Short mmCIF file of C-alpha atoms in Angstrom, two decimals:
data_model
loop_
_atom_site.label_atom_id
_atom_site.label_comp_id
_atom_site.label_asym_id
_atom_site.label_seq_id
_atom_site.Cartn_x
_atom_site.Cartn_y
_atom_site.Cartn_z
CA MET U 157 -27.02 6.17 14.80
CA ASP U 158 -26.89 9.33 12.71
CA CYS U 159 -23.55 10.97 11.87
CA ASP U 160 -21.92 13.28 9.36
CA ILE U 161 -19.53 10.72 7.85
CA ALA U 162 -19.80 6.94 8.11
CA ILE U 163 -16.64 5.04 7.14
CA VAL U 164 -16.93 1.33 6.40
CA GLY U 165 -13.59 -0.20 7.37
CA ALA U 166 -11.16 0.78 10.13
CA GLY U 167 -7.97 -0.24 8.39
CA PRO U 168 -5.19 2.30 7.80
CA ALA U 169 -7.18 4.28 5.21
CA GLY U 170 -10.37 4.48 7.28
CA LEU U 171 -8.49 5.40 10.46
CA ALA U 172 -6.39 8.00 8.64
CA LEU U 173 -9.48 9.68 7.16
CA ALA U 174 -11.21 9.82 10.55
CA ARG U 175 -8.10 11.33 12.14
CA SER U 176 -7.68 13.82 9.27
CA LEU U 177 -11.13 15.28 9.95
CA ALA U 178 -11.09 15.08 13.74
CA ASP U 179 -10.77 18.84 14.24
CA THR U 180 -13.57 19.81 11.86
CA GLY U 181 -16.44 19.33 14.29
CA LEU U 182 -17.92 16.61 12.09
CA ARG U 183 -19.30 13.53 13.80
CA ILE U 184 -17.58 10.48 12.31
CA LEU U 185 -18.50 6.81 12.73
CA LEU U 186 -16.15 3.97 11.82
CA LEU U 187 -17.84 0.63 11.14
CA GLU U 188 -15.45 -2.30 11.41
CA ARG U 189 -15.90 -6.06 11.25
CA GLN U 190 -12.95 -6.81 13.53
CA PRO U 191 -13.40 -6.55 17.31
CA PRO U 192 -11.93 -3.48 19.04
CA GLU U 193 -9.14 -5.45 20.72
CA ALA U 194 -7.82 -6.61 17.32
CA LEU U 195 -7.68 -2.99 16.18
CA ALA U 196 -5.93 -1.82 19.34
CA ASP U 197 -3.25 -4.51 19.19
CA PRO U 198 -2.97 -5.83 15.62
CA PRO U 199 -0.70 -8.86 15.25
CA PHE U 200 2.37 -9.00 13.04
CA ASP U 201 1.18 -10.17 9.61
CA GLY U 202 4.48 -10.34 7.71
CA ARG U 203 3.79 -7.24 5.62
CA ASP U 204 6.31 -4.41 5.74
CA ILE U 205 5.42 -1.11 4.11
CA ALA U 206 7.78 1.13 2.12
CA LEU U 207 6.75 4.70 2.93
CA THR U 208 7.49 7.68 0.69
CA HIS U 209 8.35 11.16 1.96
CA LEU U 210 4.77 12.26 1.34
CA SER U 211 3.43 9.38 3.42
CA ARG U 212 5.79 10.20 6.27
CA ARG U 213 4.70 13.85 6.17
CA LEU U 214 1.03 12.84 6.28
CA LEU U 215 1.61 10.37 9.14
CA GLU U 216 3.45 13.12 11.03
CA GLN U 217 0.51 15.48 10.53
CA LEU U 218 -1.87 12.82 11.83
CA GLY U 219 0.27 12.29 14.94
CA ALA U 220 0.89 8.66 13.99
CA TRP U 221 4.56 8.80 13.03
CA ALA U 222 5.66 9.73 16.57
CA ARG U 223 3.77 6.70 17.90
CA ILE U 224 5.84 4.24 15.86
CA PRO U 225 8.88 3.12 17.89
CA ALA U 226 12.03 4.61 16.33
CA ALA U 227 13.73 1.21 16.59
CA GLU U 228 11.07 -0.24 14.26
CA ILE U 229 11.71 2.25 11.43
CA ALA U 230 14.29 1.35 8.78
CA PRO U 231 15.53 4.04 6.36
CA LEU U 232 15.87 2.99 2.74
CA GLN U 233 19.04 4.43 1.21
CA GLN U 234 19.31 2.44 -2.01
CA ALA U 235 17.23 0.16 -4.20
CA ARG U 236 18.51 -2.26 -6.83
CA VAL U 237 16.67 -4.29 -9.45
CA ILE U 238 18.27 -7.33 -11.07
CA ASP U 239 17.03 -9.80 -13.66
CA GLY U 240 18.17 -13.42 -13.62
CA ASP U 241 21.88 -13.67 -14.23
CA SER U 242 22.12 -10.33 -16.03
CA PRO U 243 25.15 -8.22 -15.01
CA HIS U 244 23.04 -5.06 -15.37
CA THR U 245 21.12 -3.59 -12.44
CA LEU U 246 18.73 -0.67 -12.16
CA ASP U 247 19.97 1.32 -9.16
CA PHE U 248 18.35 4.12 -7.19
CA ASP U 249 19.78 6.21 -4.39
CA ASN U 250 19.39 9.71 -3.07
CA GLY U 251 23.07 10.50 -2.74
CA LYS U 252 23.97 11.97 0.63
CA ARG U 253 20.53 13.48 1.05
CA ALA U 254 17.56 12.08 2.97
CA PRO U 255 16.63 8.41 2.47
CA LEU U 256 14.56 7.29 -0.50
CA GLY U 257 11.93 6.22 2.01
CA TRP U 258 11.35 4.21 5.16
CA LEU U 259 10.26 0.64 5.86
CA VAL U 260 7.82 0.02 8.70
CA SER U 261 5.87 -3.08 9.61
CA ASN U 262 2.18 -2.88 8.73
CA HIS U 263 1.03 -3.72 12.26
CA TRP U 264 2.96 -0.78 13.74
CA ILE U 265 1.29 1.62 11.31
CA ARG U 266 -2.15 0.23 12.07
CA ARG U 267 -1.55 0.45 15.82
CA ALA U 268 -0.24 4.02 15.60
CA LEU U 269 -3.24 5.20 13.58
CA TYR U 270 -5.65 3.47 15.97
CA GLU U 271 -4.01 5.22 18.93
CA THR U 272 -4.53 8.61 17.29
CA VAL U 273 -8.23 7.91 16.75
CA ALA U 274 -9.26 6.05 19.92
CA PRO U 275 -9.35 9.09 22.27
CA LEU U 276 -11.19 11.43 19.89
CA ASP U 277 -14.55 12.73 21.13
CA ARG U 278 -16.11 13.27 17.71
CA VAL U 279 -15.06 9.88 16.31
CA GLU U 280 -16.86 6.70 17.29
CA LEU U 281 -15.33 3.36 16.42
CA ALA U 282 -17.91 0.55 16.29
CA GLY U 283 -15.96 -2.70 16.20
CA GLY U 284 -17.32 -6.19 15.68
CA VAL U 285 -20.17 -5.01 13.44
CA GLU U 286 -21.16 -6.29 10.03
CA VAL U 287 -22.47 -3.94 7.35
CA ALA U 288 -25.19 -5.82 5.47
CA GLU U 289 -26.26 -3.21 2.93
CA VAL U 290 -25.52 0.35 1.88
CA SER U 291 -27.45 2.86 -0.21
CA SER U 292 -27.78 6.59 -0.82
CA ASP U 293 -30.24 9.20 -2.01
CA ALA U 294 -30.18 12.95 -2.57
CA GLU U 295 -30.45 13.66 1.15
CA GLY U 296 -27.91 11.23 2.56
CA ALA U 297 -26.47 7.73 2.69
CA GLU U 298 -27.48 4.75 4.78
CA ALA U 299 -25.76 1.62 6.07
CA ARG U 300 -27.89 -1.21 7.38
CA LEU U 301 -26.06 -3.39 9.89
CA ALA U 302 -26.48 -7.16 10.21
CA ASP U 303 -28.12 -6.70 13.62
CA GLY U 304 -30.84 -4.54 12.08
CA ARG U 305 -29.58 -1.13 13.17
CA ARG U 306 -29.36 1.60 10.56
CA VAL U 307 -26.77 4.35 10.21
CA ARG U 308 -27.67 7.56 8.39
CA ALA U 309 -24.86 9.86 7.21
CA ARG U 310 -24.30 12.88 5.00
CA LEU U 311 -21.36 11.06 3.38
CA LEU U 312 -20.56 7.35 3.23
CA VAL U 313 -16.96 6.23 2.62
CA GLY U 314 -15.92 2.73 1.57
CA ALA U 315 -12.56 1.69 3.02
CA ASP U 316 -13.23 -2.03 3.20
CA THR U 317 -10.36 -3.70 1.27
CA ARG U 318 -9.79 -4.23 -2.44
CA PHE U 319 -12.66 -6.74 -2.50
CA SER U 320 -15.01 -4.07 -1.18
CA GLN U 321 -18.63 -5.14 -0.73
CA THR U 322 -19.53 -1.50 -0.15
CA ARG U 323 -18.18 -0.60 -3.59
CA ARG U 324 -20.15 -3.38 -5.24
CA GLN U 325 -23.40 -2.53 -3.45
CA MET U 326 -23.08 1.08 -4.57
CA GLY U 327 -22.99 -0.13 -8.17
CA ILE U 328 -19.34 0.66 -8.84
CA GLY U 329 -17.39 -1.88 -10.84
CA ALA U 330 -13.65 -2.43 -10.80
CA GLU U 331 -10.91 -3.55 -13.12
CA MET U 332 -9.29 -6.57 -11.49
CA LYS U 333 -6.04 -8.24 -12.43
CA ASP U 334 -5.51 -11.66 -10.85
CA PHE U 335 -1.86 -12.44 -11.40
CA GLY U 336 -2.31 -16.11 -10.50
CA ARG U 337 0.57 -15.71 -8.08
CA THR U 338 1.09 -15.79 -4.34
CA ALA U 339 3.41 -13.63 -2.25
CA ILE U 340 5.11 -15.44 0.62
CA VAL U 341 6.41 -12.98 3.21
CA CYS U 342 8.54 -13.40 6.32
CA ARG U 343 11.38 -11.91 8.36
CA MET U 344 14.93 -13.25 8.27
CA ARG U 345 18.17 -12.45 10.07
CA HIS U 346 21.44 -12.52 8.18
CA GLU U 347 25.16 -12.52 8.75
CA ARG U 348 26.10 -9.38 6.84
CA SER U 349 24.71 -5.86 6.83
CA HIS U 350 22.12 -5.01 4.20
CA GLU U 351 23.51 -1.45 4.12
CA GLN U 352 19.93 -0.14 3.99
CA THR U 353 19.55 -1.45 0.44
CA ALA U 354 16.40 -3.00 -1.00
CA TRP U 355 16.73 -5.64 -3.72
CA GLU U 356 14.14 -6.78 -6.27
CA CYS U 357 15.40 -9.94 -7.95
CA PHE U 358 13.45 -11.19 -10.97
CA HIS U 359 14.56 -14.79 -11.14
CA TYR U 360 13.06 -17.03 -13.76
CA GLY U 361 9.93 -18.62 -12.34
CA ARG U 362 9.84 -16.48 -9.19
CA THR U 363 10.60 -13.07 -7.76
CA LEU U 364 12.60 -12.41 -4.61
CA ALA U 365 12.47 -9.07 -2.79
CA VAL U 366 14.83 -8.39 0.11
CA LEU U 367 13.86 -5.27 2.06
CA PRO U 368 16.09 -3.81 4.81
CA MET U 369 14.60 -3.78 8.28
CA PRO U 370 16.18 -2.61 11.56
CA GLY U 371 19.40 -4.39 12.48
CA ASN U 372 20.77 -7.29 10.47
CA ALA U 373 17.28 -8.32 9.43
CA SER U 374 15.28 -8.14 6.22
CA SER U 375 11.72 -8.58 5.07
CA ILE U 376 11.61 -11.33 2.47
CA VAL U 377 8.95 -11.45 -0.25
CA ILE U 378 8.89 -14.47 -2.55
CA THR U 379 6.42 -14.36 -5.44
CA VAL U 380 5.57 -17.63 -7.17
CA LYS U 381 2.76 -19.18 -9.19
CA GLY U 382 -0.20 -20.02 -7.00
CA ASP U 383 0.31 -23.79 -7.18
CA GLU U 384 3.96 -23.49 -6.14
CA ALA U 385 3.38 -21.70 -2.85
CA GLU U 386 2.41 -24.64 -0.64
CA PRO U 387 5.70 -26.59 -1.03
CA ILE U 388 7.65 -23.45 -0.10
CA LEU U 389 5.47 -22.87 2.96
CA ALA U 390 5.95 -26.51 3.94
CA MET U 391 9.78 -26.42 3.81
CA ASP U 392 11.48 -26.72 7.19
CA ALA U 393 13.06 -23.51 8.45
CA ALA U 394 16.67 -24.50 7.76
CA ALA U 395 15.98 -25.65 4.20
CA PHE U 396 13.93 -22.52 3.50
CA ALA U 397 16.69 -20.23 4.80
CA ALA U 398 19.35 -22.04 2.78
CA ASP U 399 17.22 -21.77 -0.37
CA VAL U 400 16.67 -18.01 0.06
CA ALA U 401 20.38 -17.43 0.72
CA GLU U 402 21.30 -19.40 -2.39
CA ARG U 403 18.81 -17.58 -4.61
CA PHE U 404 20.13 -14.27 -3.30
CA GLY U 405 23.67 -15.23 -4.21
CA HIS U 406 24.75 -15.28 -0.53
CA ARG U 407 25.04 -11.49 -0.63
CA LEU U 408 24.04 -11.33 3.04
CA GLY U 409 25.86 -14.46 4.15
CA ALA U 410 24.08 -17.09 6.22
CA MET U 411 20.37 -16.41 6.71
CA GLU U 412 17.89 -17.55 9.35
CA LEU U 413 14.08 -17.55 9.41
CA THR U 414 12.91 -15.72 12.54
CA GLY U 415 9.17 -16.27 12.52
CA GLU U 416 6.09 -17.37 10.64
CA ARG U 417 5.69 -17.34 6.87
CA PHE U 418 2.54 -15.70 5.51
CA ALA U 419 0.94 -16.15 2.09
CA TYR U 420 -1.13 -13.56 0.21
CA PRO U 421 -2.74 -14.00 -3.24
CA LEU U 422 -1.82 -11.20 -5.64
CA VAL U 423 -4.82 -9.41 -7.12
CA ALA U 424 -4.71 -5.78 -8.27
CA VAL U 425 -7.87 -3.65 -8.35
CA HIS U 426 -8.77 -0.23 -9.74
CA ALA U 427 -12.34 0.98 -9.24
CA SER U 428 -14.07 2.28 -12.36
CA ARG U 429 -15.19 5.28 -10.30
CA PHE U 430 -14.05 6.57 -6.91
CA VAL U 431 -17.27 8.38 -6.08
CA GLY U 432 -21.04 8.08 -6.28
CA ARG U 433 -24.02 9.92 -4.86
CA ARG U 434 -22.90 10.89 -1.33
CA PHE U 435 -20.28 8.16 -1.52
CA ALA U 436 -16.49 7.92 -1.92
CA LEU U 437 -13.89 5.17 -1.99
CA VAL U 438 -10.47 5.36 -0.32
CA GLY U 439 -7.53 3.02 0.23
CA ASP U 440 -7.54 -0.42 -1.37
CA ALA U 441 -11.29 -0.14 -2.03
CA ALA U 442 -10.36 2.49 -4.62
CA VAL U 443 -6.98 1.13 -5.76
CA GLY U 444 -5.29 -2.09 -4.70
CA MET U 445 -1.83 -2.37 -6.22
CA HIS U 446 0.60 -5.20 -6.92
CA PRO U 447 3.31 -4.73 -4.26
CA VAL U 448 6.28 -4.81 -6.65
CA THR U 449 6.51 -1.01 -6.92
CA ALA U 450 5.48 -0.39 -3.28
CA HIS U 451 2.85 2.20 -4.19
CA GLY U 452 -0.26 0.67 -2.60
CA PHE U 453 -0.25 2.10 0.93
CA ASN U 454 1.24 5.38 -0.26
CA LEU U 455 -1.47 5.93 -2.85
CA GLY U 456 -4.10 5.07 -0.26
CA LEU U 457 -2.79 7.64 2.20
CA SER U 458 -2.49 10.23 -0.57
CA GLY U 459 -6.11 9.63 -1.56
CA VAL U 460 -7.27 10.06 2.02
CA ASP U 461 -5.51 13.42 2.19
CA LEU U 462 -7.08 14.54 -1.09
CA LEU U 463 -10.59 13.60 0.05
CA ALA U 464 -10.11 15.20 3.46
CA GLY U 465 -8.90 18.37 1.73
CA GLU U 466 -12.05 18.58 -0.38
CA ILE U 467 -14.28 18.06 2.68
CA ARG U 468 -12.43 20.80 4.56
CA GLN U 469 -12.79 23.15 1.61
CA GLN U 470 -16.54 22.52 1.54
CA LEU U 471 -16.80 23.29 5.25
CA ARG U 472 -14.93 26.56 4.78
CA ARG U 473 -17.40 27.51 2.05
CA GLY U 474 -20.39 26.49 4.14
CA ALA U 475 -21.23 23.95 1.43
CA ASP U 476 -22.36 20.31 1.43
CA ILE U 477 -19.47 18.02 2.42
CA ALA U 478 -20.75 15.47 -0.10
CA GLY U 479 -21.38 17.97 -2.89
CA PRO U 480 -20.99 16.37 -6.35
CA ALA U 481 -18.42 18.93 -7.51
CA ALA U 482 -16.20 18.32 -4.49
CA LEU U 483 -16.34 14.55 -4.88
CA ALA U 484 -15.62 14.92 -8.60
CA ARG U 485 -12.49 16.96 -7.84
CA TYR U 486 -11.28 14.28 -5.45
CA GLN U 487 -11.88 11.61 -8.07
CA ALA U 488 -10.09 13.54 -10.82
CA ARG U 489 -6.97 14.17 -8.75
CA HIS U 490 -6.75 10.66 -7.32
CA ARG U 491 -7.31 8.99 -10.71
CA LEU U 492 -4.58 11.18 -12.21
CA ALA U 493 -2.14 9.76 -9.68
CA THR U 494 -3.33 6.15 -9.62
CA LEU U 495 -4.44 5.10 -13.09
CA PRO U 496 -1.07 5.40 -14.90
CA LEU U 497 0.68 3.72 -11.97
CA PHE U 498 -1.85 0.91 -11.89
CA HIS U 499 -1.46 0.07 -15.57
CA GLY U 500 2.27 0.77 -15.59
CA THR U 501 2.84 -1.55 -12.63
CA ASN U 502 0.79 -4.29 -14.25
CA ARG U 503 2.85 -3.97 -17.42
CA ILE U 504 6.08 -4.24 -15.44
CA VAL U 505 4.80 -7.33 -13.63
CA GLY U 506 3.76 -8.88 -16.95
CA LEU U 507 7.16 -8.22 -18.50
CA PHE U 508 9.21 -9.44 -15.55
CA THR U 509 7.19 -12.61 -14.93
CA ASP U 510 7.16 -13.72 -18.58
CA ASP U 511 9.95 -16.28 -19.00
CA ARG U 512 9.71 -16.56 -22.78
CA LEU U 513 12.87 -15.55 -24.63
CA PRO U 514 11.53 -12.29 -26.16
CA ALA U 515 10.42 -11.08 -22.72
CA ARG U 516 13.75 -12.04 -21.18
CA LEU U 517 15.61 -10.03 -23.78
CA ALA U 518 13.23 -7.09 -23.39
CA ARG U 519 13.63 -6.83 -19.65
CA LYS U 520 17.40 -7.09 -19.85
CA ALA U 521 17.27 -4.16 -22.26
CA VAL U 522 14.98 -2.24 -19.89
CA LEU U 523 17.41 -2.64 -17.01
CA HIS U 524 20.43 -1.84 -19.19
CA LEU U 525 18.90 1.31 -20.63
CA GLY U 526 16.86 2.35 -17.59
CA ASP U 527 19.96 2.67 -15.44
CA ARG U 528 21.43 5.04 -18.00
CA VAL U 529 18.40 7.22 -18.80
CA ALA U 530 18.80 10.04 -16.28
CA PRO U 531 15.34 11.65 -16.77
CA LEU U 532 13.55 8.37 -16.08
CA LYS U 533 15.59 7.64 -12.96
CA TRP U 534 15.06 11.20 -11.75
CA ALA U 535 11.29 10.91 -12.27
CA ILE U 536 11.00 7.67 -10.30
CA ARG U 537 13.24 9.00 -7.53
CA HIS U 538 11.19 12.21 -7.40
CA LYS U 539 8.02 10.17 -6.90
CA LEU U 540 9.62 8.61 -3.82
CA VAL U 541 11.14 11.68 -2.19
CA SER U 542 8.54 14.35 -2.94
CA ARG U 543 6.63 15.58 0.11
CA ASP U 544 3.76 16.84 -2.04
CA HIS U 545 1.07 15.20 -4.14
CA VAL U 546 2.50 14.47 -7.58
CA GLY U 547 0.92 12.92 -10.65
CA GLY U 548 1.61 9.35 -11.61
CA PRO U 549 2.64 9.05 -15.27
CA LEU U 550 6.09 7.76 -14.39
CA LEU U 551 5.65 4.02 -14.74
CA ALA U 552 3.64 4.53 -17.89
CA LEU U 553 6.98 5.35 -19.52
CA LEU U 554 8.13 1.78 -19.04
CA PRO U 555 7.19 -1.07 -21.43
#
């Protein structure tokens, strides 16, 4: 099973990379633990993704955006951040111009990317396989499968989640931040229009995000301490809906739970390196973000585009697609975008989940001043609406 590029993981990042290189003539092999039918028809998992303008442009280039039903795409016109009972909010909008971004369910994105890859002649998707061990040498990289087969490639790419075994086996460590919290996500209908506005509500003891979805429906994200999640999951639907409506100040009127609640532990990850000898990391295997700033998927897709660009450049030069200089350029550009955002996001989460009095006063000041500091608001808005790769020092400006 020899190939040019072997990608471990056929999630959004792995699929996007394979599709990005489909016209290069390279033979690409995707190795995925899930069976093919789960990839072709992924179930709804409660996660809804906020896409930036860059991510939409990249999905359009990949042919995936057109495969997402228009009725399942929700434009994001405004975003508001509130803290407890503070009268001050941090507001973002794009005036009368294009939306700040778009909200799309994770399973629609995964399905669309799979549909762009499935018919490709030069891409093979091996589903239901377990990668037991990976290694590399000066000549190439190798993946040994659990059934004893071996895959030899010129370049090996790890795209196997933020808890990547491929990353660990290649000797790359990672900075991990376990927040000790769980995100509970679900869909709810409501009486009033959300007016395409996303809300991030930092209540004392928990966080409530209300994200506008198509129609009078929103994606709800409740973040609580790990030991407080189970009672919330166990609440009957009516009591849960009443509690969310109350905590949201009845801004949307009566609310109704429309499906299952899902729980996800919150752990952020940033790999100490993104590359090794004939090896690269993409997606959550490189950077797994806390969802509060909605950068995770967008950074993953940006990284895929950067790596694909370096590989294409090597092909044009007639050079090794896994040349150390090319991989180093990918790493430098992706770290420039991700590292400040990773640490900045973690600082924001720390500030807004600390219920001690000094932290409460500090975050009220942040919201009060942040809404009035035009350069800061412009920088954050620019990060959302730019269609090009931009650096990530923006959140580093915040406490």
